[in-house]
XYZ file of N, CA and C in Angstrom:
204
model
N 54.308 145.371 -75.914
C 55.049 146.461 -75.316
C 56.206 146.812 -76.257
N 56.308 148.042 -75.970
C 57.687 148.494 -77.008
C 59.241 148.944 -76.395
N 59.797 148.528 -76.380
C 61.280 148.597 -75.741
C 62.164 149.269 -76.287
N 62.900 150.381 -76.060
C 63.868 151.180 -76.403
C 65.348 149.899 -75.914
N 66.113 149.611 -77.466
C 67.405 148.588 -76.838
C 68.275 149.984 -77.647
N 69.116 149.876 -76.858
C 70.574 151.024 -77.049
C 71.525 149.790 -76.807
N 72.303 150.115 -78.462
C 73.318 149.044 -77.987
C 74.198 150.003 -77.930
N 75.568 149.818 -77.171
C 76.188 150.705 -76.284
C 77.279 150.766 -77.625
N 77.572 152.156 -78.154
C 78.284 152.260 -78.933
C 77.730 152.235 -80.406
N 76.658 151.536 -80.782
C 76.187 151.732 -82.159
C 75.313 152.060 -82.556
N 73.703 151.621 -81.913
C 72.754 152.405 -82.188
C 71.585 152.161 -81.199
N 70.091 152.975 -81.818
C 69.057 152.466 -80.722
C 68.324 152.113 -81.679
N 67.361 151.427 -81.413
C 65.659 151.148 -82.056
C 64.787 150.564 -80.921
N 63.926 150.707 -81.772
C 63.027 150.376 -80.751
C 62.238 148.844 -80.944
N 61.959 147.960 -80.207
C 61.876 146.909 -80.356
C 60.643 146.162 -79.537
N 59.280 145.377 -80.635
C 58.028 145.409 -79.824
C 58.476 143.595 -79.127
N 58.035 143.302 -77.998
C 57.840 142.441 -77.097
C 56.867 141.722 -76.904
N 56.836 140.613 -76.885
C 55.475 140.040 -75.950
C 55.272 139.904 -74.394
N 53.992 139.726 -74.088
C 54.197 139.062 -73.005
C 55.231 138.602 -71.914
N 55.577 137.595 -72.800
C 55.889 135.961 -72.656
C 57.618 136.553 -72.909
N 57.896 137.152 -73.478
C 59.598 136.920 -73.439
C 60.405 137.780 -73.028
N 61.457 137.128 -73.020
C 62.739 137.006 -72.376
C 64.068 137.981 -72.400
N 64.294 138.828 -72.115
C 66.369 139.361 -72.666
C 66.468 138.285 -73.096
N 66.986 137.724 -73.312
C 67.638 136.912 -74.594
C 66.611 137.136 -75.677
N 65.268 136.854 -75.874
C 64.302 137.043 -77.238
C 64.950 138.373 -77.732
N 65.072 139.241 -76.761
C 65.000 141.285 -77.260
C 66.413 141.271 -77.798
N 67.389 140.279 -77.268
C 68.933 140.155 -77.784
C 68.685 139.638 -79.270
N 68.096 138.649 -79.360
C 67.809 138.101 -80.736
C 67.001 139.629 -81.632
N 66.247 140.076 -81.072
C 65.460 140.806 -81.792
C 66.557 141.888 -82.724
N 67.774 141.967 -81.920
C 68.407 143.038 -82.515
C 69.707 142.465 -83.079
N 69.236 141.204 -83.759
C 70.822 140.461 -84.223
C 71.694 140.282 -83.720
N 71.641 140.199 -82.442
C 72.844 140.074 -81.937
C 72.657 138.435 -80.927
N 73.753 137.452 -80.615
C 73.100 136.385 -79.524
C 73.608 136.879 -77.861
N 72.809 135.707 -77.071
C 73.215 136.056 -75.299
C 74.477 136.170 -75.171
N 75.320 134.795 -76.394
C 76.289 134.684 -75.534
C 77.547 135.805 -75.440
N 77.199 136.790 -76.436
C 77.857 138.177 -76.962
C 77.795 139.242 -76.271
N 76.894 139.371 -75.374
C 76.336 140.613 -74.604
C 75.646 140.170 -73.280
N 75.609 141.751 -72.940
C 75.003 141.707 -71.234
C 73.874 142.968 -71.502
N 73.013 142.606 -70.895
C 71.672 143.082 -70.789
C 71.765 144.110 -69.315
N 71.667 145.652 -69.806
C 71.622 146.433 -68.462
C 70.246 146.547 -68.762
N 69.586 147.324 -67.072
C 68.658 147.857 -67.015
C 68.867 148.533 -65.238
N 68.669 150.080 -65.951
C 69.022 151.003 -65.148
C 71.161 150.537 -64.340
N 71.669 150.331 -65.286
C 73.033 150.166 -65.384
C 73.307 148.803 -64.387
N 72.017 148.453 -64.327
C 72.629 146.636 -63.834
C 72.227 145.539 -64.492
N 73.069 144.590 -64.462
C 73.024 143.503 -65.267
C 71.817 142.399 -64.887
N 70.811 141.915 -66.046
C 69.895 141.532 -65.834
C 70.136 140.060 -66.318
N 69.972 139.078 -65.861
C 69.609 137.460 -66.460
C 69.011 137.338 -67.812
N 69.549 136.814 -68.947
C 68.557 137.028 -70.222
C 67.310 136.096 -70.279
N 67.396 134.932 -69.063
C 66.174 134.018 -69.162
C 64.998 134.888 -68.686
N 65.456 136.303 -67.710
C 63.956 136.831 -67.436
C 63.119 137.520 -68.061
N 61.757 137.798 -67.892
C 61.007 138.425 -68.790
C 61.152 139.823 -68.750
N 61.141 140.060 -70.012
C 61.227 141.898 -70.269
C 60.337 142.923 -69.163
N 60.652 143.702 -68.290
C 59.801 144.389 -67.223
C 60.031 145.291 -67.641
N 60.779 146.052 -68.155
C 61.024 147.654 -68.820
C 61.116 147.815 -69.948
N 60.918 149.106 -70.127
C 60.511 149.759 -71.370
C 62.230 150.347 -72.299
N 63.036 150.235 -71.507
C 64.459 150.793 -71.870
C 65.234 150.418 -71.259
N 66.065 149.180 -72.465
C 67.244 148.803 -71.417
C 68.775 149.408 -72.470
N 70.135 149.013 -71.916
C 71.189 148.860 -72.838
C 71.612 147.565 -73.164
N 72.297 147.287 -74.274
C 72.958 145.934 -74.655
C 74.423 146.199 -74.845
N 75.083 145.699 -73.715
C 76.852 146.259 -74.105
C 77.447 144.668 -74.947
N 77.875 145.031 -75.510
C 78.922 143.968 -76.319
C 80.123 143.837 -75.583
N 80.095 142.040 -75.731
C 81.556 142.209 -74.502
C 82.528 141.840 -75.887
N 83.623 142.275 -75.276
C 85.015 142.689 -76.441
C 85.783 141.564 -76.104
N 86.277 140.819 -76.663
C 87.152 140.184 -76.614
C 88.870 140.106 -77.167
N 89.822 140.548 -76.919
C 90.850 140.807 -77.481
C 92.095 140.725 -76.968
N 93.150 140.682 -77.045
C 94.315 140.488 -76.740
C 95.799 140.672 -77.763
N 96.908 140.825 -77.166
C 98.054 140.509 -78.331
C 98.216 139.272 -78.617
N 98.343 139.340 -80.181
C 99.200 138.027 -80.733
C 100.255 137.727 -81.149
């Protein structure tokens, strides 16, 4: 299967799947790891252990920042 990932703010591609895996695999697929991002689909947040069910999700990057 082929998956449209939009990462929120930088770009899209498209990204092929198996079966068998996971949000987290499709997170890896696009260089990026779980523990960096949240996996939408249809603007809600999905578990990365579950298996890919759609064809188009987003990947938001969580920001981390503060004053020093």
């Amino acid at each position: 299967m082929h998956v449209t990932v939009e990462v929120v703010g930088e770009d899209t591609r498209e990204v092929s799947v198996g079966d068998d895996d996971t949000y987290a695999d499709l997170i890896r697929a696009v260089d990026l790891s779980p523990h960096e991002v949240s996996v939408l689909v249809d603007g809600s947040p999905v578990p990365e252990d579950q298996p890919v069910a759609t064809d188009r999700v987003k990947i938001l990057r969580l920001i981390k920042g503060g004053a020093e």
